[in-house]
Coordinates of C-alpha atoms (C1' of nucleotides) in Angstrom, one line a residue:
Chain A
X1 CA -6.6 -13.0 -8.2
X2 CA -5.1 -9.5 -9.2
X3 CA -6.7 -7.8 -12.2
X4 CA -4.8 -7.5 -15.3
X5 CA -2.5 -4.6 -15.0
X6 CA -1.9 -4.6 -11.4
X7 CA 1.0 -6.8 -11.1
X8 CA 4.4 -5.4 -11.4
X9 CA 6.3 -5.4 -14.6
X10 CA 8.3 -8.9 -15.0
X11 CA 11.4 -8.9 -13.2
X12 CA 10.6 -5.9 -10.9
X13 CA 9.1 -6.4 -7.6
X14 CA 7.8 -4.3 -4.5
X15 CA 10.0 -4.2 -1.5
X16 CA 8.1 -4.0 1.7
X17 CA 8.2 -5.4 5.1
X18 CA 11.2 -7.6 5.8
X19 CA 12.3 -7.6 2.3
X20 CA 12.8 -3.7 2.6
X21 CA 14.5 -3.9 5.9
X22 CA 17.1 -6.5 4.5
X23 CA 17.6 -4.4 1.8
X24 CA 18.1 -1.3 3.7
X25 CA 20.4 -3.0 6.2
X26 CA 22.8 -4.2 3.4
X27 CA 22.9 -0.4 2.1
X28 CA 23.2 1.1 5.4
X29 CA 26.1 -1.4 6.6
X30 CA 28.0 -1.0 3.2
X31 CA 27.5 2.9 3.4
X32 CA 28.8 2.9 6.9
X33 CA 31.9 0.6 6.2
X34 CA 32.8 2.5 3.2
X35 CA 32.7 5.7 5.1
X36 CA 35.3 4.2 7.4
X37 CA 37.6 3.4 4.6
X38 CA 37.3 7.0 3.4
X39 CA 34.8 6.8 0.5
X40 CA 32.1 9.4 0.0
X41 CA 28.8 8.5 -1.6
X42 CA 27.9 9.8 -4.9
X43 CA 24.5 9.6 -6.8
X44 CA 24.5 9.8 -10.4
X45 CA 21.4 9.7 -12.7
X46 CA 19.5 6.5 -13.4
X47 CA 19.6 6.9 -17.1
X48 CA 22.5 8.1 -19.3
X49 CA 23.2 9.1 -23.0
X50 CA 23.3 5.7 -24.4
X51 CA 26.7 6.1 -25.6
X52 CA 28.1 6.1 -21.8
X53 CA 27.3 2.6 -21.8
X54 CA 27.9 1.6 -25.4
X55 CA 31.3 2.8 -25.3
X56 CA 32.4 1.7 -22.1
X57 CA 31.1 -2.0 -21.7
X58 CA 32.0 -3.1 -25.2
X59 CA 30.0 -2.6 -28.2
X60 CA 30.0 -6.5 -28.8
X61 CA 29.0 -7.4 -25.0
X62 CA 25.8 -9.2 -24.1
X63 CA 24.7 -6.4 -22.0
X64 CA 25.1 -3.9 -24.6
X65 CA 23.7 -5.9 -27.5
X66 CA 20.7 -7.4 -26.0
X67 CA 19.9 -6.4 -22.3
X68 CA 19.7 -2.6 -22.1
X69 CA 16.7 -0.7 -21.6
X70 CA 17.4 1.9 -24.5
X71 CA 14.6 4.2 -25.7
X72 CA 14.3 7.5 -27.7
X73 CA 13.1 10.3 -25.3
X74 CA 10.7 12.7 -26.6
X75 CA 13.5 14.9 -27.9
X76 CA 14.8 12.2 -30.0
X77 CA 17.8 11.4 -28.0
X78 CA 18.9 7.9 -27.3
X79 CA 18.9 7.3 -23.5
X80 CA 19.5 4.0 -21.6
X81 CA 18.6 3.0 -18.1
X82 CA 21.8 2.2 -16.5
X83 CA 22.9 -1.3 -16.7
X84 CA 25.6 -0.9 -14.2
X85 CA 27.3 1.7 -12.0
X86 CA 30.8 2.2 -13.0
X87 CA 30.2 3.8 -16.5
X88 CA 28.1 6.6 -14.8
X89 CA 30.6 7.2 -12.1
X90 CA 33.5 7.8 -14.5
X91 CA 31.2 10.0 -16.7
X92 CA 30.5 11.9 -13.6
X93 CA 34.4 12.3 -12.7
X94 CA 34.9 13.7 -16.2
X95 CA 31.8 15.9 -16.4
X96 CA 32.6 17.6 -13.1
X97 CA 36.3 18.1 -14.0
X98 CA 37.4 15.6 -11.0
X99 CA 40.2 14.3 -13.1
X100 CA 42.3 17.1 -11.7
X101 CA 41.9 16.2 -8.0
X102 CA 42.5 12.5 -7.5
X103 CA 42.4 10.2 -6.0
X104 CA 38.6 10.0 -5.6
X105 CA 37.0 7.3 -3.7
X106 CA 33.2 6.9 -4.5
X107 CA 30.6 4.7 -3.0
X108 CA 27.2 4.4 -4.7
X109 CA 24.1 2.4 -4.2
X110 CA 20.9 2.2 -6.4
X111 CA 18.9 0.4 -8.9
X112 CA 20.2 -0.8 -12.2
X113 CA 18.2 -2.4 -15.2
X114 CA 18.8 -5.2 -17.5
X115 CA 16.6 -7.0 -19.8
X116 CA 17.4 -10.7 -18.6
X117 CA 15.3 -13.7 -17.8
X118 CA 14.4 -13.5 -14.3
X119 CA 15.8 -16.0 -12.0
X120 CA 16.6 -16.3 -8.3
X121 CA 18.7 -13.4 -7.2
X122 CA 18.4 -11.9 -10.6
X123 CA 15.9 -9.3 -11.6
X124 CA 15.3 -6.9 -14.4
X125 CA 15.3 -4.0 -11.9
X126 CA 18.0 -5.0 -9.5
X127 CA 20.1 -3.0 -6.9
X128 CA 23.7 -2.6 -6.6
X129 CA 26.1 -1.2 -4.2
X130 CA 29.5 -0.4 -5.5
X131 CA 32.8 1.6 -5.0
X132 CA 35.3 2.9 -7.1
X133 CA 38.8 4.2 -6.2
X134 CA 40.0 6.4 -9.3
X135 CA 43.5 7.7 -9.5
X136 CA 46.0 5.2 -7.9
X137 CA 47.9 2.7 -10.1
X138 CA 49.3 0.8 -7.1
X139 CA 48.2 -2.7 -6.1
X140 CA 47.7 -1.4 -2.7
X141 CA 44.5 0.6 -4.0
X142 CA 43.2 -2.8 -5.4
X143 CA 43.9 -4.6 -2.0
X144 CA 42.2 -1.8 0.1
X145 CA 39.0 -1.9 -2.2
X146 CA 38.9 -5.6 -1.8
X147 CA 39.5 -5.4 1.9
X148 CA 36.7 -3.0 2.2
X149 CA 34.3 -5.3 0.4
X150 CA 35.5 -8.2 2.5
X151 CA 34.8 -6.0 5.7
X152 CA 31.4 -5.1 4.5
X153 CA 30.6 -8.9 4.0
X154 CA 32.0 -9.7 7.3
X155 CA 30.0 -6.9 9.1
X156 CA 26.7 -8.3 7.3
X157 CA 27.6 -11.7 8.7
X158 CA 27.7 -13.5 5.3
X159 CA 31.5 -13.7 4.9
X160 CA 31.3 -17.4 6.2
X161 CA 29.4 -18.5 3.2
X162 CA 31.5 -16.6 0.8
X163 CA 35.1 -17.1 -0.7
X164 CA 37.3 -14.7 -2.4
X165 CA 38.6 -15.8 -5.8
X166 CA 41.4 -13.8 -7.4
X167 CA 43.0 -13.6 -10.7
X168 CA 45.0 -11.4 -13.1
X169 CA 44.1 -10.4 -16.4
X170 CA 47.3 -8.8 -16.8
X171 CA 48.0 -5.7 -18.8
X172 CA 47.0 -5.2 -22.3
X173 CA 50.3 -6.8 -23.8
X174 CA 50.0 -9.6 -21.3
X175 CA 46.4 -10.1 -22.4
X176 CA 46.8 -10.0 -26.2
X177 CA 49.5 -12.7 -25.8
X178 CA 47.5 -14.9 -23.7
X179 CA 44.4 -14.4 -25.8
X180 CA 46.2 -15.7 -28.9
X181 CA 47.4 -18.7 -27.1
X182 CA 43.9 -19.4 -26.1
X183 CA 42.6 -19.1 -29.5
X184 CA 45.4 -21.5 -30.7
X185 CA 44.5 -24.0 -27.9
X186 CA 40.7 -23.9 -28.5
X187 CA 40.7 -23.8 -32.0
X188 CA 42.7 -27.2 -32.1
X189 CA 39.8 -28.7 -30.0
X190 CA 37.2 -26.7 -31.7
X191 CA 34.8 -29.7 -32.8
X192 CA 34.6 -31.0 -29.2
X193 CA 33.7 -27.4 -27.8
X194 CA 30.1 -26.8 -27.0
X195 CA 28.1 -24.6 -29.5
X196 CA 28.3 -21.7 -26.9
X197 CA 31.8 -21.9 -26.7
X198 CA 32.4 -22.0 -30.5
X199 CA 30.6 -18.7 -30.5
X200 CA 32.8 -17.3 -27.6
X201 CA 35.8 -18.4 -29.7
X202 CA 34.9 -15.7 -32.1
X203 CA 33.6 -13.1 -29.6
X204 CA 35.4 -13.5 -26.3
X205 CA 37.7 -16.6 -26.0
X206 CA 38.5 -15.7 -22.3
X207 CA 34.8 -16.4 -21.7
X208 CA 35.3 -20.2 -22.4
X209 CA 37.4 -20.5 -19.3
X210 CA 34.4 -20.2 -17.0
X211 CA 32.2 -22.3 -19.3
X212 CA 30.0 -24.6 -17.2
X213 CA 29.6 -27.3 -19.9
X214 CA 31.3 -30.6 -18.8
X215 CA 33.0 -31.2 -22.3
X216 CA 34.3 -27.8 -22.3
X217 CA 35.7 -28.1 -18.8
X218 CA 38.1 -30.9 -19.9
X219 CA 39.3 -28.8 -22.6
X220 CA 39.9 -25.7 -20.2
X221 CA 41.5 -27.8 -17.7
X222 CA 44.2 -28.4 -20.4
X223 CA 44.2 -24.7 -21.5
X224 CA 47.3 -22.4 -20.6
X225 CA 47.1 -20.1 -17.8
X226 CA 48.0 -16.5 -18.0
X227 CA 50.9 -16.8 -15.9
X228 CA 53.7 -17.3 -18.5
X229 CA 52.3 -14.5 -20.7
X230 CA 52.5 -11.9 -17.9
X231 CA 54.9 -9.0 -18.8
X232 CA 57.4 -8.2 -16.0
X233 CA 55.3 -5.3 -15.0
X234 CA 52.1 -7.2 -14.8
X235 CA 53.9 -9.9 -12.8
X236 CA 55.0 -7.2 -10.6
X237 CA 51.5 -5.9 -10.1
X238 CA 50.2 -9.3 -9.4
X239 CA 52.7 -10.1 -6.8
X240 CA 52.1 -6.9 -5.1
X241 CA 48.5 -7.4 -5.0
X242 CA 48.8 -10.7 -3.3
X243 CA 51.3 -9.3 -0.7
X244 CA 49.0 -6.4 0.2
X245 CA 45.9 -8.7 0.6
X246 CA 47.9 -10.6 3.1
X247 CA 48.8 -7.4 5.2
X248 CA 45.2 -6.4 5.1
X249 CA 44.6 -10.1 6.3
X250 CA 42.0 -11.0 3.6
X251 CA 41.9 -14.5 2.7
X252 CA 41.6 -15.5 -0.8
X253 CA 42.3 -18.4 -3.2
X254 CA 43.7 -18.0 -6.8
X255 CA 41.6 -19.1 -9.6
X256 CA 43.1 -18.7 -12.9
X257 CA 39.7 -19.1 -14.5
X258 CA 38.0 -15.9 -13.4
X259 CA 37.2 -13.8 -16.0
X260 CA 35.3 -10.5 -16.3
X261 CA 32.1 -10.0 -18.3
X262 CA 32.8 -6.4 -19.2
X263 CA 35.6 -5.2 -21.6
X264 CA 37.2 -2.4 -19.6
X265 CA 39.0 -4.7 -17.0
X266 CA 42.6 -5.1 -16.7
X267 CA 45.0 -6.7 -14.1
X268 CA 43.1 -7.4 -11.0
X269 CA 39.8 -9.6 -11.3
X270 CA 38.2 -10.9 -8.4
X271 CA 34.8 -12.6 -7.1
X272 CA 33.4 -13.2 -3.7
X273 CA 31.4 -16.4 -4.6
X274 CA 28.9 -18.4 -2.5
X275 CA 27.2 -21.8 -3.4
X276 CA 24.2 -20.8 -1.3
X277 CA 22.2 -19.0 -4.2
X278 CA 22.1 -21.5 -7.0
X279 CA 23.5 -20.2 -10.3
X280 CA 23.7 -16.8 -9.2
X281 CA 26.7 -17.3 -7.0
X282 CA 28.5 -14.1 -7.5
X283 CA 27.7 -11.8 -4.7
X284 CA 30.5 -9.0 -5.0
X285 CA 32.8 -8.7 -7.8
X286 CA 35.1 -6.3 -9.8
X287 CA 38.6 -5.5 -10.9
X288 CA 40.7 -2.9 -12.3
X289 CA 39.8 -0.8 -15.2
X290 CA 42.5 1.5 -16.1
X291 CA 41.4 2.4 -19.5
X292 CA 37.8 3.5 -18.7
X293 CA 38.0 7.0 -17.7
X294 CA 40.0 7.8 -21.1
X295 CA 37.2 6.0 -23.1
X296 CA 34.9 8.4 -21.4
X297 CA 36.8 11.3 -22.8
X298 CA 39.0 11.9 -19.8
X299 CA 42.8 11.8 -19.6
X300 CA 44.3 8.3 -18.9
X301 CA 43.5 7.6 -15.3
X302 CA 43.8 4.2 -13.4
X303 CA 40.8 2.9 -11.5
X304 CA 39.7 -0.2 -9.5
X305 CA 36.4 -1.0 -7.9
X306 CA 33.8 -3.5 -7.6
X307 CA 29.8 -3.8 -7.5
X308 CA 27.7 -6.3 -5.2
X309 CA 24.2 -7.2 -5.7
X310 CA 22.1 -6.1 -3.0
X311 CA 19.2 -8.4 -3.7
X312 CA 21.7 -11.5 -3.4
X313 CA 23.2 -10.1 -0.3
X314 CA 19.7 -9.6 1.3
X315 CA 19.1 -13.5 0.5
X316 CA 22.2 -14.4 2.4
X317 CA 21.6 -12.3 5.5
X318 CA 20.9 -14.6 8.4
X319 CA 18.8 -12.1 10.6
X320 CA 17.8 -8.6 10.2
X321 CA 17.6 -6.1 12.9
X322 CA 13.8 -5.5 13.7
X323 CA 12.6 -2.1 14.1
X324 CA 12.3 -0.5 17.7
X325 CA 9.2 -1.8 19.5
X326 CA 6.8 1.2 19.8
X327 CA 4.9 2.5 22.8
X328 CA 1.1 2.4 22.1
X329 CA -1.0 5.3 23.5
X330 CA -4.4 4.2 24.4
X331 CA -6.8 7.1 25.2
X332 CA -10.5 6.4 26.5
X333 CA -12.8 9.2 25.6
X334 CA -12.3 12.4 23.8
X335 CA -10.9 14.5 26.8
X336 CA -8.4 11.8 27.3
X337 CA -7.6 11.6 23.6
X338 CA -6.6 15.5 23.8
X339 CA -4.5 14.6 26.7
X340 CA -3.0 11.5 25.0
X341 CA -1.7 13.6 21.9
X342 CA 0.5 15.4 24.3
X343 CA 1.9 12.3 25.6
X344 CA 2.3 10.9 22.2
X345 CA 4.2 13.8 21.2
X346 CA 6.4 13.9 24.3
X347 CA 7.3 10.2 23.7
X348 CA 8.2 10.8 20.1
X349 CA 10.2 14.2 21.1
X350 CA 12.3 11.7 23.2
X351 CA 13.1 9.6 20.3
X352 CA 10.6 6.8 21.2
X353 CA 8.6 5.1 18.5
X354 CA 5.0 5.7 19.6
X355 CA 1.8 5.3 18.0
X356 CA -2.0 6.0 18.8
X357 CA -5.0 4.3 17.1
X358 CA -7.6 6.4 15.2
X359 CA -10.5 4.7 16.6
X360 CA -11.8 1.9 18.8
X361 CA -12.5 0.9 22.4
X362 CA -9.8 -0.3 24.9
X363 CA -10.1 -3.9 23.7
X364 CA -9.4 -3.1 20.1
X365 CA -6.7 -0.7 20.9
X366 CA -4.9 -3.2 23.1
X367 CA -5.3 -5.9 20.3
X368 CA -3.7 -3.5 18.0
X369 CA -1.0 -2.6 20.5
X370 CA -0.1 -6.1 20.6
X371 CA -0.2 -6.8 16.7
X372 CA 2.2 -3.9 16.3
X373 CA 4.5 -5.5 18.9
X374 CA 4.4 -2.6 21.3
X375 CA 6.4 -3.1 24.5
X376 CA 4.2 -0.7 26.6
X377 CA 0.6 0.5 26.4
X378 CA -0.1 3.9 28.0
X379 CA -3.8 3.8 28.9
X380 CA -5.3 7.2 29.7
X381 CA -9.1 7.6 30.7
X382 CA -11.1 10.1 32.5
X383 CA -10.3 8.4 35.9
X384 CA -6.6 8.5 35.2
X385 CA -6.9 12.1 33.8
X386 CA -8.5 13.1 37.0
X387 CA -5.6 11.9 38.9
X388 CA -3.0 13.2 36.6
X389 CA -1.6 9.8 35.8
X390 CA -1.6 7.2 33.2
X391 CA -1.8 3.5 33.6
X392 CA 1.3 2.0 31.9
X393 CA 1.1 -1.7 31.0
X394 CA 4.0 -3.8 30.2
X395 CA 2.5 -5.9 27.4
X396 CA 5.2 -8.7 27.8
X397 CA 4.6 -9.1 31.8
X398 CA 0.9 -7.7 31.8
X399 CA 1.9 -5.7 34.9
X400 CA 0.2 -2.4 35.0
X401 CA 1.5 0.7 36.8
X402 CA 0.3 4.0 37.6
X403 CA 2.8 6.6 36.3
X404 CA 2.5 10.5 36.6
X405 CA 1.8 12.1 33.1
X406 CA 5.1 13.8 33.1
X407 CA 7.0 10.7 34.0
X408 CA 5.5 8.6 31.4
X409 CA 8.3 9.3 28.6
X410 CA 11.2 8.4 31.3
X411 CA 9.2 5.3 32.2
X412 CA 9.0 3.9 28.9
X413 CA 12.5 4.9 27.7
Chain B
rG1 C1' 16.9 -16.1 -26.6
rC2 C1' 16.8 -22.0 -25.1
rG3 C1' 14.8 -26.1 -21.9
rG4 C1' 12.2 -28.2 -17.2
rG5 C1' 8.6 -27.7 -13.0
rC6 C1' 4.3 -24.8 -11.3
rG7 C1' -0.1 -21.1 -11.3
rU8 C1' -6.8 -23.1 -6.5
rA9 C1' -9.1 -17.8 -0.5
rG10 C1' -4.7 -12.4 1.9
rC11 C1' -0.7 -16.7 3.0
rU12 C1' 0.8 -21.8 2.7
rC13 C1' -1.5 -25.9 0.4
rA14 C1' -5.2 -30.3 -0.3
rG15 C1' -8.6 -31.5 -4.1
rC16 C1' -9.4 -39.3 -6.1
rU17 C1' -10.4 -42.7 -12.8
rG18 C1' -13.4 -35.3 -15.4
rG19 C1' -19.6 -34.9 -11.5
rU20 C1' -19.9 -27.3 -10.8
rA21 C1' -14.4 -26.1 -4.3
rG22 C1' -11.7 -27.5 1.1
rA23 C1' -8.1 -27.1 5.5
rG24 C1' -4.6 -24.6 8.3
rC25 C1' -2.9 -19.7 9.4
rG26 C1' -4.5 -14.8 8.9
rC27 C1' -9.0 -11.4 8.7
rC28 C1' -13.8 -9.9 11.0
rA29 C1' -17.6 -10.4 15.0
rG30 C1' -19.1 -12.3 20.0
rG31 C1' -18.0 -14.9 24.8
rU32 C1' -15.6 -9.9 28.4
rU33 C1' -20.5 -2.1 28.3
rG34 C1' -12.3 0.1 30.8
rU35 C1' -7.6 -4.6 29.5
rG36 C1' -4.2 -7.5 24.7
rG37 C1' -1.2 -11.8 23.8
rU38 C1' -4.0 -17.9 25.7
rC39 C1' -8.9 -20.1 25.1
rU40 C1' -13.8 -20.5 23.1
rU41 C1' -18.1 -19.7 19.5
rG42 C1' -19.5 -17.8 15.0
rG43 C1' -18.7 -15.3 10.1
rA44 C1' -16.7 -13.2 5.5
rU45 C1' -13.6 -14.5 1.4
rG46 C1' -12.4 -17.4 -4.6
rC47 C1' -13.8 -15.2 -12.9
rC48 C1' -9.3 -22.7 -9.6
rG49 C1' -3.8 -17.1 -13.7
rU50 C1' -6.2 -15.5 -18.9
rG51 C1' -8.6 -17.1 -23.7
rG52 C1' -10.0 -21.0 -26.6
rG53 C1' -10.9 -26.3 -27.4
rU54 C1' -12.8 -31.4 -26.2
rU55 C1' -17.2 -33.2 -23.3
rC56 C1' -23.9 -33.9 -21.3
rG57 C1' -20.3 -32.0 -17.6
rA58 C1' -13.5 -29.2 -16.8
rG59 C1' -10.0 -26.8 -11.0
rC60 C1' -8.6 -31.8 -13.3
rC61 C1' -8.0 -33.5 -20.4
rC62 C1' -5.8 -30.5 -25.1
rC63 C1' -4.0 -25.8 -27.5
rA64 C1' -2.4 -21.0 -26.8
rU65 C1' -1.2 -17.0 -23.7
rC66 C1' 0.7 -14.4 -19.3
rG67 C1' 3.2 -14.9 -14.7
rC68 C1' 6.3 -17.4 -11.2
rU69 C1' 10.3 -20.7 -10.7
rC70 C1' 15.0 -23.8 -11.5
rG71 C1' 18.8 -24.5 -15.1
rC72 C1' 21.4 -22.9 -19.7
rC73 C1' 23.1 -18.0 -21.6
rC74 C1' 24.7 -13.5 -19.3
rC75 C1' 26.1 -11.3 -14.8
rA76 C1' 26.5 -8.3 -9.2

RNA sequence: GCGGGCGUAGCUCAGCUGGUAGAGCGCCAGGUUGUGGUCUUGGAUGCCGUGGGUUCGAGCCCCAUCGCUCGCCCCA
């Protein structure tokens, strides 16, 4: 067993082999699709001044109060490992003066950190891709961002396992009225609520709507929805969003119980969910956050975006593209090895993956060629060298052919 | 932060009512001094997660601790 101290920190893990390939495939696919929608990639720092997150996520949210990796650096400043991506993007928008050149269409990918109890699809260092469309206030923007997420899931081949659930949180006025109605409703049933939900009644009554407690669910079923509380403007936005999603041909179901965990959301809230991942069923989620850029010290700026869990998407992928099969160059003897290096370089220069072992006789080297999944072995000994050829062995069929040295690359391509 | 399950070889796991460790796969070497993938012969590998306790004796029982895992919470 490993010595103490050589295992990764709880909630972190090493990504190698197929895990890494799955991960990379998710990121590469999302990056490409986001590009098709006109989004450019940004990279922002992995840690920020603590206020960047404390201010934007809500001072009382669980993420801020008990899940952030916050520490004083050597200069005594309080910094925090980013627990999510949106706050940093908005900070960067303001820092770089880009509130003057809107819209900005941003894609990002990278690690995030939250001190939570690890679980399937949930880690302390986890990885997200995300996109933010900053500037437009039209529901068309929300629809396009959702459509892009949908295209990414489709391209990854996981859309069949996933459904889009959509809701509106209304504007500030709608939500205040709705919140008051919910407090009235749940206070009447206070004694029947779970302990957790009694707590939520104080802190974040909307959260009771997605409680998993069976008793809560009955009370929730009788709770009002936001629809009658929507202001005319909020209603118009909500109608516009659903029309636009139809035009983008993105299927969705309306779920009035969808809520967002972070405080900065308004209007649109959506989740792509699956039942294939146990309790961690949300795979891509987001919404509109018109107040956040202003919270960050910029001018009032509407925005909409989402984030998706790379680790969770990687779990859902059916098959990952395997790396290209290499060509194994197999020299016999020192003189042959000198010539073999030339062949090796030529193969690589032509874009072929090629490897040559560092030691070993013919048998050992062919064993290795087989193990790395090589398609061809290029065998080059004294005898072949004298004739200016190599024997190229097709490792699937076992057939072996004399090929002139200068033609080896073309033969293997 | 709360509750359940589980930690034995590199991996997957077996190990009886306590009697001082096993299989398969993988790995290494040979059968084949210039031919792999099949076959065959042989070999190596373990602080039985860690610390303490009970016992003549603990992989097995008890306590603690760390880790993994599932659920709650939270959230992507």
